[in-house]
Each structure stands twice: as C-alpha cells, then as structure tokens.
Amino acid sequence: MKLREAVGGALRRRRQHQGRTLREVAEAAGVSLTYLSEVERGRKEASSEVLEAVCAALHLGLAELFFEVAETLAVAESVPVPAIGFLAPSRPRAAAHDRAPMAPVLDLRAFAGRRTA
C-alpha cells in the first residue's frame, strides 16, 4: 500500500463517518472537489498545506490522521504498532554489557485529541 492511498482512505473514512459529502468538505477546505476526490482515491499526493486544510474542515488533527495512517500501513506491512511506553525487546535479553540502551517511545495518541486555543 502506498502512503497516498493510506492518507486518502483515512480522509474518506473520516468524511463518510461524519456523513458529509465530498463537495461540503472540499468547499470548507478551499480545494476543488475533483482534487479532493483524487486525494481520497490515492491518485494524488496532497501537500502538507492541503492536508492541513482538509483536516481542519473535518475537525481532525494532523496527528490523528497520521496515527490512523501509521496503523493502516503497519497492518498492510504486517508490522506491529509499538505499545505505549518502552519498546519490548524482540528477542531474549542479552547481558547488560552486550546490549545497547533502548530508547523510550513516546506514544502521541494521548495528545492527538487535544486542541490548542
């Protein structure tokens, strides 16, 4: 699966979940209906500015969009999404002097729903 397909699919699912038409969201975002349709179908890769405008029209944070896209890609690639906190070792632990320190993984999902004033 291509990144643009995952992004487009996530935008389409969110729009349909809200019961909104392509025309409504395109007008609210200030993009053409044809262009938004192409983005949703994964045929066009939207710029960050367009993504920001469409997300604003959908009342969706960019982080929320990217988390959904990451999960979709992880499933498509059969790669597990890291759990909250620290990454678990994928193999038996080596002696302390034989292993590199593990870096913490910050799970930003907790912040994705927050809005700033």
C-alpha positions as a Python dict, from the first residue, in 0.01 Angstrom:
ca = {
    (1, 'M'): (0, 0, 0),
    (2, 'K'): (125, 347, -87),
    (3, 'L'): (130, 632, 160),
    (4, 'R'): (-102, 845, -51),
    (5, 'E'): (-356, 560, -61),
    (6, 'A'): (-350, 526, 317),
    (7, 'V'): (-387, 903, 363),
    (8, 'G'): (-671, 922, 112),
    (9, 'G'): (-850, 626, 266),
    (10, 'A'): (-826, 775, 614),
    (11, 'L'): (-965, 1109, 494),
    (12, 'R'): (-1250, 937, 310),
    (13, 'R'): (-1341, 720, 610),
    (14, 'R'): (-1348, 1024, 838),
    (15, 'R'): (-1561, 1225, 592),
    (16, 'Q'): (-1808, 941, 544),
    (17, 'H'): (-1824, 875, 918),
    (18, 'Q'): (-1930, 1238, 961),
    (19, 'G'): (-2197, 1192, 693),
    (20, 'R'): (-2053, 1474, 484),
    (21, 'T'): (-2029, 1500, 109),
    (22, 'L'): (-1711, 1543, -88),
    (23, 'R'): (-1844, 1881, -202),
    (24, 'E'): (-1902, 2004, 155),
    (25, 'V'): (-1552, 1915, 269),
    (26, 'A'): (-1386, 2046, -48),
    (27, 'E'): (-1562, 2382, -9),
    (28, 'A'): (-1479, 2404, 362),
    (29, 'A'): (-1113, 2323, 289),
    (30, 'G'): (-1088, 2558, -9),
    (31, 'V'): (-984, 2287, -255),
    (32, 'S'): (-1153, 2166, -569),
    (33, 'L'): (-1394, 1877, -548),
    (34, 'T'): (-1205, 1695, -823),
    (35, 'Y'): (-872, 1735, -646),
    (36, 'L'): (-1008, 1614, -311),
    (37, 'S'): (-1164, 1317, -485),
    (38, 'E'): (-827, 1229, -639),
    (39, 'V'): (-659, 1262, -297),
    (40, 'E'): (-918, 1037, -133),
    (41, 'R'): (-873, 772, -403),
    (42, 'G'): (-496, 780, -353),
    (43, 'R'): (-426, 910, -702),
    (44, 'K'): (-285, 1245, -592),
    (45, 'E'): (-45, 1316, -309),
    (46, 'A'): (-164, 1617, -114),
    (47, 'S'): (76, 1882, 10),
    (48, 'S'): (103, 1947, 381),
    (49, 'E'): (-98, 2267, 332),
    (50, 'V'): (-382, 2081, 162),
    (51, 'L'): (-378, 1809, 429),
    (52, 'E'): (-394, 2075, 698),
    (53, 'A'): (-691, 2246, 528),
    (54, 'V'): (-880, 1919, 475),
    (55, 'C'): (-812, 1807, 831),
    (56, 'A'): (-938, 2143, 962),
    (57, 'A'): (-1253, 2105, 752),
    (58, 'L'): (-1302, 1759, 903),
    (59, 'H'): (-1221, 1880, 1258),
    (60, 'L'): (-938, 1628, 1256),
    (61, 'G'): (-592, 1689, 1393),
    (62, 'L'): (-299, 1609, 1167),
    (63, 'A'): (-162, 1383, 1440),
    (64, 'E'): (-489, 1187, 1445),
    (65, 'L'): (-471, 1145, 1069),
    (66, 'F'): (-110, 1030, 1079),
    (67, 'F'): (-179, 783, 1360),
    (68, 'E'): (-457, 625, 1159),
    (69, 'V'): (-234, 616, 851),
    (70, 'A'): (51, 460, 1052),
    (71, 'E'): (-180, 190, 1185),
    (72, 'T'): (-312, 119, 835),
    (73, 'L'): (40, 90, 695),
    (74, 'A'): (154, -127, 985),
    (75, 'V'): (-131, -370, 920),
    (76, 'A'): (-58, -369, 547),
    (77, 'E'): (309, -440, 617),
    (78, 'S'): (230, -688, 897),
    (79, 'V'): (442, -484, 1138),
    (80, 'P'): (313, -448, 1493),
    (81, 'V'): (245, -97, 1617),
    (82, 'P'): (458, -26, 1928),
    (83, 'A'): (278, -29, 2260),
    (84, 'I'): (264, 267, 2493),
    (85, 'G'): (586, 329, 2682),
    (86, 'F'): (904, 145, 2601),
    (87, 'L'): (962, -93, 2315),
    (88, 'A'): (974, -452, 2425),
    (89, 'P'): (1281, -644, 2314),
    (90, 'S'): (1211, -868, 2016),
    (91, 'R'): (1449, -1141, 2133),
    (92, 'P'): (1574, -1273, 2465),
    (93, 'R'): (1760, -1012, 2664),
    (94, 'A'): (2136, -1015, 2635),
    (95, 'A'): (2368, -938, 2921),
    (96, 'A'): (2360, -570, 3020),
    (97, 'H'): (2707, -505, 2879),
    (98, 'D'): (2614, -668, 2544),
    (99, 'R'): (2306, -464, 2462),
    (100, 'A'): (2251, -106, 2354),
    (101, 'P'): (2022, 102, 2573),
    (102, 'M'): (1663, 110, 2450),
    (103, 'A'): (1522, 449, 2369),
    (104, 'P'): (1177, 532, 2505),
    (105, 'V'): (895, 551, 2255),
    (106, 'L'): (658, 837, 2314),
    (107, 'D'): (305, 743, 2221),
    (108, 'L'): (145, 1066, 2099),
    (109, 'R'): (-204, 919, 2069),
    (110, 'A'): (-285, 1063, 2411),
    (111, 'F'): (-221, 1411, 2270),
    (112, 'A'): (-391, 1361, 1933),
    (113, 'G'): (-738, 1459, 2052),
    (114, 'R'): (-627, 1775, 2233),
    (115, 'R'): (-689, 2112, 2076),
    (116, 'T'): (-489, 2422, 2144),
    (117, 'A'): (-658, 2758, 2197),
}
